[in-house]
Coordinates of N, CA and C in Angstrom, one line a residue:
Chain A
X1 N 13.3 54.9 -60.5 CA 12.7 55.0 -59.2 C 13.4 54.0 -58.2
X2 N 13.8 54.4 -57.1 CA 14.5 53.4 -56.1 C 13.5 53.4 -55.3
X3 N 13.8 52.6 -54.5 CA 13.3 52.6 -52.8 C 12.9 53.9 -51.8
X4 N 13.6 54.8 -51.6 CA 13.1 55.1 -50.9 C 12.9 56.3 -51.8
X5 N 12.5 56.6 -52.7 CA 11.3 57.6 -53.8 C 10.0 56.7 -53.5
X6 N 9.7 55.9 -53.7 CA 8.6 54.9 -53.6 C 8.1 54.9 -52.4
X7 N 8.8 54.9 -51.5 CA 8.6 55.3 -49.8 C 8.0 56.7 -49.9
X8 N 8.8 57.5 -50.0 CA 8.4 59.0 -50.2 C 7.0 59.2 -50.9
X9 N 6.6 58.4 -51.7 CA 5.6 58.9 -52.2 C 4.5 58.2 -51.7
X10 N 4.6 57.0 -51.6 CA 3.4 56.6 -50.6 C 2.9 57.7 -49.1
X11 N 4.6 57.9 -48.5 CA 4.0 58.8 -47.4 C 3.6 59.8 -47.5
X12 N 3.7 60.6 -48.5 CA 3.3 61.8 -49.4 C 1.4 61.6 -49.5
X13 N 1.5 60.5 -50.3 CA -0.3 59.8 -50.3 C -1.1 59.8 -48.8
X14 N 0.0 59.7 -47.8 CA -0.8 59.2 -46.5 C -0.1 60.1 -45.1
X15 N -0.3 61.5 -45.5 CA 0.2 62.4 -44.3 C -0.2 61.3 -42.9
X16 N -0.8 60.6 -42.7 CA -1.1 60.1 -41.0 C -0.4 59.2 -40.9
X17 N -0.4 58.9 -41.7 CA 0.9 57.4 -41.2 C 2.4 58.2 -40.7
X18 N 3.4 57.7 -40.0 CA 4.3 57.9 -39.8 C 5.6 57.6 -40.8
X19 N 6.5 58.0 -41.6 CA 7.2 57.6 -42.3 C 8.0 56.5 -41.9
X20 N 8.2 56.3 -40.9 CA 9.0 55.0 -39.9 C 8.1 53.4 -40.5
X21 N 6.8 54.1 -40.3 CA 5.6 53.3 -40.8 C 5.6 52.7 -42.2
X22 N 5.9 53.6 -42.9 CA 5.3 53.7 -44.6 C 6.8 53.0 -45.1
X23 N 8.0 53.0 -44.3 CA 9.1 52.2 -45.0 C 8.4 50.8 -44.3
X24 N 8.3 50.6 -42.9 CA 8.4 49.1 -43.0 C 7.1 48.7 -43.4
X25 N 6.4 49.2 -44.4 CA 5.1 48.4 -45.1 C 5.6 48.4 -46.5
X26 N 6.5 49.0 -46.8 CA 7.3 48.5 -48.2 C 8.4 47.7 -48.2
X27 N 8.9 47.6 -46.8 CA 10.1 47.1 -46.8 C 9.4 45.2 -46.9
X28 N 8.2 45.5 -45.8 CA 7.3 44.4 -45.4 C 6.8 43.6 -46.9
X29 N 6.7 44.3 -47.5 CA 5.9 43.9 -48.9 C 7.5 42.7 -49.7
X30 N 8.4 43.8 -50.1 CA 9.2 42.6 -50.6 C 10.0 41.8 -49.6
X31 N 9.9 41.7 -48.5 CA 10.5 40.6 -47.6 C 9.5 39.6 -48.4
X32 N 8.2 39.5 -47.4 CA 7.4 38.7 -47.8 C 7.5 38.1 -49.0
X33 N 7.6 38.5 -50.4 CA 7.8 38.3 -51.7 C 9.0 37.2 -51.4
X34 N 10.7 37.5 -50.9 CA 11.6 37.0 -51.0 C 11.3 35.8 -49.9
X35 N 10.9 35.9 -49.4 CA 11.1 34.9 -48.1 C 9.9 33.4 -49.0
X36 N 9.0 34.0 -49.3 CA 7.8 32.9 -50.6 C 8.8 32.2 -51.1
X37 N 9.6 33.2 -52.3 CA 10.4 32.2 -53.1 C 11.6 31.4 -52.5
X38 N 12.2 31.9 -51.1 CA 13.0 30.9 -50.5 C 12.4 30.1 -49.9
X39 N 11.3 29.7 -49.7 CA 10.2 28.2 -49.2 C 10.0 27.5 -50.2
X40 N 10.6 28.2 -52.0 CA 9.7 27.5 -52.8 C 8.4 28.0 -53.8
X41 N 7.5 28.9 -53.0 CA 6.4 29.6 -52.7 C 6.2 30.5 -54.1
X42 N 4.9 30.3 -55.2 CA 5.4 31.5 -55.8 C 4.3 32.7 -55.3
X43 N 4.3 33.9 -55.8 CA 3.6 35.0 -55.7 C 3.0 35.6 -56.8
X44 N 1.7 35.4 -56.5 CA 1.3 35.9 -58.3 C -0.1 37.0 -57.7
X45 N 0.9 38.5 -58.2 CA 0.4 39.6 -58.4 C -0.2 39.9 -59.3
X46 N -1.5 39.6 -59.5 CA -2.8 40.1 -60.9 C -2.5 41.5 -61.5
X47 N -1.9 41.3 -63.1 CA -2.1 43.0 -63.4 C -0.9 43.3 -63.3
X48 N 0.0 42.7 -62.2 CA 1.7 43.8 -62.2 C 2.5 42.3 -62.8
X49 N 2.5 41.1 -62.1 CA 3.1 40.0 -62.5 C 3.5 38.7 -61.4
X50 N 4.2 37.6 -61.6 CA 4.4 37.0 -60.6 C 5.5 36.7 -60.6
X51 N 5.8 35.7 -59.3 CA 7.3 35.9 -59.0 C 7.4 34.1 -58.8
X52 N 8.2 33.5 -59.2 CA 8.3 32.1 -58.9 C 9.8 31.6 -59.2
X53 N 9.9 29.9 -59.0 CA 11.4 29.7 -58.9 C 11.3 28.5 -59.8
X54 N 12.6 29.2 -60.5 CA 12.8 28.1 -61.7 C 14.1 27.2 -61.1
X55 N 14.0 25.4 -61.1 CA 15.0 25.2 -60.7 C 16.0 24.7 -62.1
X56 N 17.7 25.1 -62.2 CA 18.5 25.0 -62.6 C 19.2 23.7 -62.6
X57 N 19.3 22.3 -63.8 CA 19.7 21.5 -63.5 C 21.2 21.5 -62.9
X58 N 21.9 20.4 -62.8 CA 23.4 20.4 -62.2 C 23.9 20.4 -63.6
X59 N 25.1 21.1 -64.2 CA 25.9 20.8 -65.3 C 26.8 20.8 -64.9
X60 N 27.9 20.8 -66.5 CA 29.4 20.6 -66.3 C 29.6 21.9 -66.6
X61 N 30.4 22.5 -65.7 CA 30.8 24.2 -66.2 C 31.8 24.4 -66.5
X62 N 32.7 25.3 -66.7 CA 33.9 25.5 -67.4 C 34.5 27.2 -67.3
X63 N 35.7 26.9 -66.0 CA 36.1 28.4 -66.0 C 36.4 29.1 -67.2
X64 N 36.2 29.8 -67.3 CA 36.4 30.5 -68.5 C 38.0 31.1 -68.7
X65 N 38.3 30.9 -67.4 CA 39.6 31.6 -67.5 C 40.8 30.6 -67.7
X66 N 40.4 29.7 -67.1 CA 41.5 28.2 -67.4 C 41.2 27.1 -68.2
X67 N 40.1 26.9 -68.5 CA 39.1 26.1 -69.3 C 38.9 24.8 -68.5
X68 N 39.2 24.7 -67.3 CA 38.9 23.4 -66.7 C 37.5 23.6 -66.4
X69 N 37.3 22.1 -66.2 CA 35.9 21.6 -65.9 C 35.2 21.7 -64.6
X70 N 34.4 22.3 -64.5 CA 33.7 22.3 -62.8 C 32.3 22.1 -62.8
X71 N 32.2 21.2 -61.9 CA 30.8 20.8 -61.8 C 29.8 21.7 -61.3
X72 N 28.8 22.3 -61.5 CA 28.0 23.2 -60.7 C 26.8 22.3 -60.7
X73 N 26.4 22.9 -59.5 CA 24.8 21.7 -58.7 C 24.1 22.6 -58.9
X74 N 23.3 21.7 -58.6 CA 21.4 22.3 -59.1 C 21.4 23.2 -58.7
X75 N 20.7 24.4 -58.8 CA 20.6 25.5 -58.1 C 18.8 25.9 -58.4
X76 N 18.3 27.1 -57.2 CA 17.3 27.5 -57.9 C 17.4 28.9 -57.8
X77 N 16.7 29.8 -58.7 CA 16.8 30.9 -59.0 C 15.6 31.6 -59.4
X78 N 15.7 32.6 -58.8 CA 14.0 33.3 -58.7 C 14.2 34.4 -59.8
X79 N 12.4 34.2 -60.6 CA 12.1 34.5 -62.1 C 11.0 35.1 -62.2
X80 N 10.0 35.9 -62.6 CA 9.7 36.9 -63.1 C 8.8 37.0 -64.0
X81 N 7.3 37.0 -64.3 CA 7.0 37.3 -65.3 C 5.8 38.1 -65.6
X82 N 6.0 38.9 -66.4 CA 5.1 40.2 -66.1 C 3.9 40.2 -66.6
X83 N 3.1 40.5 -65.9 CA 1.6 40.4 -66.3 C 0.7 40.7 -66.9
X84 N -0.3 40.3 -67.7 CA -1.0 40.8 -68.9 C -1.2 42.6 -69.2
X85 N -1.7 42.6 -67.7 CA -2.4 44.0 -67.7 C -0.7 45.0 -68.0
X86 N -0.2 45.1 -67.5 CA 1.3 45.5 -67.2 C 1.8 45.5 -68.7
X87 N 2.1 44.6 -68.9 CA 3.0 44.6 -70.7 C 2.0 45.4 -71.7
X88 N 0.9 45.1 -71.3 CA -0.1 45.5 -72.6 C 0.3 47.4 -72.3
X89 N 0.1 48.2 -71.0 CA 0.2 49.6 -70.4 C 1.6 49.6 -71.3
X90 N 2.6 48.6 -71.3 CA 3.9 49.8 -71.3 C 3.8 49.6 -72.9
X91 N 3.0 48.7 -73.8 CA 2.6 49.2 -74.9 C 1.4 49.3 -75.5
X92 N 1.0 50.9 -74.4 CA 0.5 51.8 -75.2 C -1.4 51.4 -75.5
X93 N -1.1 50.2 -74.5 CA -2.8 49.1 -74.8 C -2.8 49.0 -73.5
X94 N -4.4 49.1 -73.6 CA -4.9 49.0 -72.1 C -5.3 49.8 -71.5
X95 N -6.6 50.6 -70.7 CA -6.7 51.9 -70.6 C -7.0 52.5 -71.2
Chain B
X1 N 10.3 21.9 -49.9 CA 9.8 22.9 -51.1 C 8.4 23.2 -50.9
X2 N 7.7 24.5 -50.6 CA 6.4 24.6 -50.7 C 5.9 24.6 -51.8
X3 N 5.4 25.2 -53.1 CA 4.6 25.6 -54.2 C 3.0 25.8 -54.1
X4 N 3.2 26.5 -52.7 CA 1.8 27.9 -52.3 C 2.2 28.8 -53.3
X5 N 1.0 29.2 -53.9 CA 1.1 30.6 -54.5 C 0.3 31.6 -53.8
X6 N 1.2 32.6 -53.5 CA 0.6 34.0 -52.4 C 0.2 34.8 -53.8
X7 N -0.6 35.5 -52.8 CA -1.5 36.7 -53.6 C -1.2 38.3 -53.2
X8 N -2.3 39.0 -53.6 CA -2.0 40.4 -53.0 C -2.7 40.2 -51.4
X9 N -3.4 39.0 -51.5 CA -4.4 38.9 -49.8 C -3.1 39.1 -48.8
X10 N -1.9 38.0 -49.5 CA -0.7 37.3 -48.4 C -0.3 38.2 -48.1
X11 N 0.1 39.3 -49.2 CA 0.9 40.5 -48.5 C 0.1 41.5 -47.8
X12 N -0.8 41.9 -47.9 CA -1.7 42.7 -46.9 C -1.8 41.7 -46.2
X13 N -2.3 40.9 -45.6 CA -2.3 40.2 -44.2 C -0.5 40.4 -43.8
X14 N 0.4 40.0 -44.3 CA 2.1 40.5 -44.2 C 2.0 42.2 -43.4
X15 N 1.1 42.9 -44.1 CA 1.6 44.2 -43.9 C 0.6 44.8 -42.3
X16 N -0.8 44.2 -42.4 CA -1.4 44.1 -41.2 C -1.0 43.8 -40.4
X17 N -0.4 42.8 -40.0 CA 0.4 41.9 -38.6 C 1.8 42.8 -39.0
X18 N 2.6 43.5 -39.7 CA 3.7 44.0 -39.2 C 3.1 45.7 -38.7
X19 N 2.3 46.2 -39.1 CA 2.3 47.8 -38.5 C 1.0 48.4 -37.9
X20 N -0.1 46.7 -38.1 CA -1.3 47.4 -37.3 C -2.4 48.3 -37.6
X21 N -2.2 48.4 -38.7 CA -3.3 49.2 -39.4 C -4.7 48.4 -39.9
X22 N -5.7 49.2 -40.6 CA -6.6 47.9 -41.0 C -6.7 47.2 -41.8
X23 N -7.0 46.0 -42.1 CA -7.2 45.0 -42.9 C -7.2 45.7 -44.1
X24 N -8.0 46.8 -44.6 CA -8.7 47.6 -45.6 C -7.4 48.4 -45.8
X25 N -6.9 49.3 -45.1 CA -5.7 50.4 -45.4 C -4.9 49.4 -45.5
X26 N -4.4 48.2 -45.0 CA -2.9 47.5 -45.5 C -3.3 46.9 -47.2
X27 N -4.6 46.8 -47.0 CA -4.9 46.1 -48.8 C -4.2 47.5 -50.4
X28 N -4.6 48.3 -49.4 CA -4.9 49.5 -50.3 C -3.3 50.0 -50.4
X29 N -2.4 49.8 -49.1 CA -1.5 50.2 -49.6 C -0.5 49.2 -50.4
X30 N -1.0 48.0 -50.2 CA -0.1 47.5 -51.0 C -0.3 47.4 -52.6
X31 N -1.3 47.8 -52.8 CA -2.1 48.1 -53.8 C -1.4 49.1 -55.0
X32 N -1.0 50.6 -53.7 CA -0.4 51.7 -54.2 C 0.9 51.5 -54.8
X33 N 1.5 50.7 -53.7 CA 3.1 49.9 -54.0 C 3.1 49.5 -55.3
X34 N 2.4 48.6 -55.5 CA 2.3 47.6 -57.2 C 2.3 49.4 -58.4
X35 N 1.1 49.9 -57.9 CA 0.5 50.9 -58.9 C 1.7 52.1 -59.2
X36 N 2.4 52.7 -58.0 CA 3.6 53.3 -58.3 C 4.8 53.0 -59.7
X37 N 4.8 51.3 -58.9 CA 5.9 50.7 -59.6 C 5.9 50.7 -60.7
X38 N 4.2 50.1 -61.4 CA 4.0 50.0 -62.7 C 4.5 51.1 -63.2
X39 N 3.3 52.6 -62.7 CA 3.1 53.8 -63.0 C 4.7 54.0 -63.4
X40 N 5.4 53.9 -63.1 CA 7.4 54.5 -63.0 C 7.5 53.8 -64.2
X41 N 7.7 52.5 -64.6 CA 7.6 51.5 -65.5 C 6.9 51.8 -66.8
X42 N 5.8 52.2 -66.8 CA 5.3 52.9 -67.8 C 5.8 53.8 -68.5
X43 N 6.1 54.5 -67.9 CA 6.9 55.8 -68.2 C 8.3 56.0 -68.2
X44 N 8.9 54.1 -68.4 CA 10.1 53.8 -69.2 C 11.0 53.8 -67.8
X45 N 10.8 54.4 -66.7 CA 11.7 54.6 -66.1 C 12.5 52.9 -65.2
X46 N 13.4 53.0 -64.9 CA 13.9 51.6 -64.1 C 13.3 51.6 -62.7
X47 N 12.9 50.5 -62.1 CA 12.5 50.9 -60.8 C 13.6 49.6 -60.2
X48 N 14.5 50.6 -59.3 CA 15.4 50.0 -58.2 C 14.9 49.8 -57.0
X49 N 15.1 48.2 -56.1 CA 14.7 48.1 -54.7 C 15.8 47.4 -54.8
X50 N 16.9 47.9 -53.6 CA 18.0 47.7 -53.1 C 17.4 46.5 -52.4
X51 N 18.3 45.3 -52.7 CA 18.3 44.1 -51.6 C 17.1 42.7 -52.7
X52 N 16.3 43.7 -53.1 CA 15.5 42.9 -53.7 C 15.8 43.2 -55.2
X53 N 15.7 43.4 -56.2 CA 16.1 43.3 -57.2 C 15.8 44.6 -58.1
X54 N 15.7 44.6 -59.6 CA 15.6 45.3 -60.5 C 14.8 45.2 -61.4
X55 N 13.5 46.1 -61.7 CA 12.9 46.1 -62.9 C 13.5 47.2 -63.9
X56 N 13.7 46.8 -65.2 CA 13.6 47.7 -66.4 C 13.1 47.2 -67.3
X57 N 12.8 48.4 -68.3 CA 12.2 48.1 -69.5 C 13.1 48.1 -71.0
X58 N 12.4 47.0 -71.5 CA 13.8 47.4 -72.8 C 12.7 47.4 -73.9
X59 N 13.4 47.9 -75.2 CA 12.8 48.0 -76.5 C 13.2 46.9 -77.7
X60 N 12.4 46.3 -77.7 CA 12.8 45.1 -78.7 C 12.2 45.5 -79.8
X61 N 12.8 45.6 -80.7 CA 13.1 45.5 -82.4 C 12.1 44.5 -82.9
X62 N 11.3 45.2 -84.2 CA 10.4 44.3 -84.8 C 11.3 43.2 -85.4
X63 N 10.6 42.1 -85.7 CA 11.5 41.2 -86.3 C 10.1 40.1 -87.3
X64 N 10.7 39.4 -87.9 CA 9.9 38.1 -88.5 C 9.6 37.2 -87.3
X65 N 8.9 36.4 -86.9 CA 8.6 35.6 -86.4 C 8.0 33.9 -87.0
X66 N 7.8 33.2 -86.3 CA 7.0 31.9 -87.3 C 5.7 31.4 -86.4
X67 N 4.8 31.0 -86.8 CA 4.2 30.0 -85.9 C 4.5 28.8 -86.2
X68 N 5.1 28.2 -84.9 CA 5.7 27.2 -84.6 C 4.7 25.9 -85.3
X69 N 3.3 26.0 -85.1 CA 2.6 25.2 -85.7 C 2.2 24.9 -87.2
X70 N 2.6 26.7 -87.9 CA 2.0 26.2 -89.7 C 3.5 26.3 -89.9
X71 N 4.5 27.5 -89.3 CA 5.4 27.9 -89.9 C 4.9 29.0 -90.9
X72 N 3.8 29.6 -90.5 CA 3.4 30.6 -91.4 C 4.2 31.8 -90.7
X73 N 5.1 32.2 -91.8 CA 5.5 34.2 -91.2 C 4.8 34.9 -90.8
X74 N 5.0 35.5 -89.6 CA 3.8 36.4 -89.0 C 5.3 37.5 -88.9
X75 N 4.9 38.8 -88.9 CA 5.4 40.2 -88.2 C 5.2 40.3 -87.4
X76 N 6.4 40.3 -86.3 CA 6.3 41.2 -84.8 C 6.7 42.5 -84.5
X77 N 5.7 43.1 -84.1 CA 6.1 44.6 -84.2 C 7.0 44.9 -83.2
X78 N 7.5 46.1 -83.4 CA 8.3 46.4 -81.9 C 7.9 46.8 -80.8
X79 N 8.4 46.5 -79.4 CA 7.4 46.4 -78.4 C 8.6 46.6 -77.5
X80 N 8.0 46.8 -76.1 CA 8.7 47.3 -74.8 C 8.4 46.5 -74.1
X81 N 9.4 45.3 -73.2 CA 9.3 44.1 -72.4 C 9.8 44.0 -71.0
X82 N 9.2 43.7 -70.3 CA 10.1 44.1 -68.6 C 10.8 43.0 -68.5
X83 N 11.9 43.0 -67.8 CA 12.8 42.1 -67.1 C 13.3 42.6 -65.8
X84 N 13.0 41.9 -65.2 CA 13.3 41.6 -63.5 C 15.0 40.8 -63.4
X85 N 15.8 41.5 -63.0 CA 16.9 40.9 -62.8 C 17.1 41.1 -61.0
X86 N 17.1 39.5 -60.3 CA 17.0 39.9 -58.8 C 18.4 40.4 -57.9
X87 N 18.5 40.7 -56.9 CA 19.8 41.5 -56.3 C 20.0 39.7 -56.1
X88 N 21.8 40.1 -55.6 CA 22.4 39.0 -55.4 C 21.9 38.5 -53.8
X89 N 21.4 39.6 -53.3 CA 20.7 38.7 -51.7 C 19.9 37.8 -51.7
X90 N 18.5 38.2 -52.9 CA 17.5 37.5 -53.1 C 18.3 36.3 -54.0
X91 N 18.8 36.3 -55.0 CA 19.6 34.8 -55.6 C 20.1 34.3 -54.4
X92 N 20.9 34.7 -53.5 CA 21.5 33.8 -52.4 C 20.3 32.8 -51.8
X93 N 19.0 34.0 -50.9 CA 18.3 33.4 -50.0 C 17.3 32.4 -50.6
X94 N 17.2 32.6 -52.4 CA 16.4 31.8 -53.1 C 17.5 30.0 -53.3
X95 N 18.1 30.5 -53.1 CA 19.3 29.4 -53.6 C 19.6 28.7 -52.2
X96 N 20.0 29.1 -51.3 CA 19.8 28.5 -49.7 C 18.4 27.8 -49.6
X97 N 17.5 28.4 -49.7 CA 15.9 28.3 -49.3 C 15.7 26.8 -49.7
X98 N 15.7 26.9 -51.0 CA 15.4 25.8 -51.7 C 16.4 24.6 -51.9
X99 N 18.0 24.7 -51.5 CA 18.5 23.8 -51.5 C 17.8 22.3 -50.6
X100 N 18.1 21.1 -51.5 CA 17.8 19.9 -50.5 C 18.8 19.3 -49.8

């Protein structure tokens, strides 16, 4: 399923809304999501899962191609974890 | 750095102030959004959102396991596990965002 199948079917669900409508309320949904975790912010969806940010210490890295050494800084990186209700459905429990 | 945690409220109040609908219909559609995605997910399928990232599902192999505490062998059966890998926009703007 991509994006705009997910679009489609919502506006499928809701003949009165406008389809112009029904993308930017999905479009609206994961902004919101992305913009949380670039404040920091996490988002915790009951049942599907939450979204939060793990920070990355600074190491010593190593091109792989030359084998020199490079420093990489801290970084943070947005993570994922799926939720009770959710994992238990895709096995086969729950319902 | 904030560490608010938003809910389903945040994003229906998100989706009310962007298209005007009611408190009640922006709840419910965000509602549908989650329930779609699962729904697709369930049913093994990958769910792509361009710009924001990637859900799939994979099949992990039973295996031995231990509890870390007796070290007693326990069996883990095989099971199907989501992983979220985010597009490279969301790594950027999470990675800008949060820089100090």
């Amino acid at each position: 399923m991509i994006r705009s199948e997910l679009i489609q079917k919502i506006a499928e669900e809701n003949p009165h809304l406008f389809q112009r409508d029904v993308e930017r309320i999905v479009n609206t949904i994961f902004e919101e999501i992305t913009d949380a975790m670039a404040r920091g912010d996490r988002v915790e969806l009951r049942g599907f899962g939450a979204f939060s940010v793990k920070k990355r210490d600074a190491r010593v890295g190593r091109n792989p191609r030359t084998g020199e050494a490079v420093q990489v800084e801290e970084k943070h990186v947005p993570f994922f974890k799926t939720g009770k209700l959710l994992r238990d459905r895709l096995n086969g429990k729950a319902e | 750095m904030g560490e608010k945690t938003l809910t389903r409220m945040d994003l229906s109040e998100a989706v009310f102030r962007e298209v005007g609908l009611s408190r009640n219909e922006s709840s419910e559609l965000v509602e549908a959004v989650l329930a779609h995605m699962s729904d697709a997910l369930v049913r093994g399928e990958q769910v792509k959102i361009s710009s924001f990232g990637t859900f799939s599902v994979r099949e992990k192999a039973a295996r031995v396991g231990r509890n870390p505490k007796t070290g007693e062998e326990v069996p883990i059966n095989p099971r199907r596990v989501l992983t979220f890998r985010p597009s490279h926009l969301m790594k950027d703007r999470v990675a800008a965002g949060n820089k100090r």
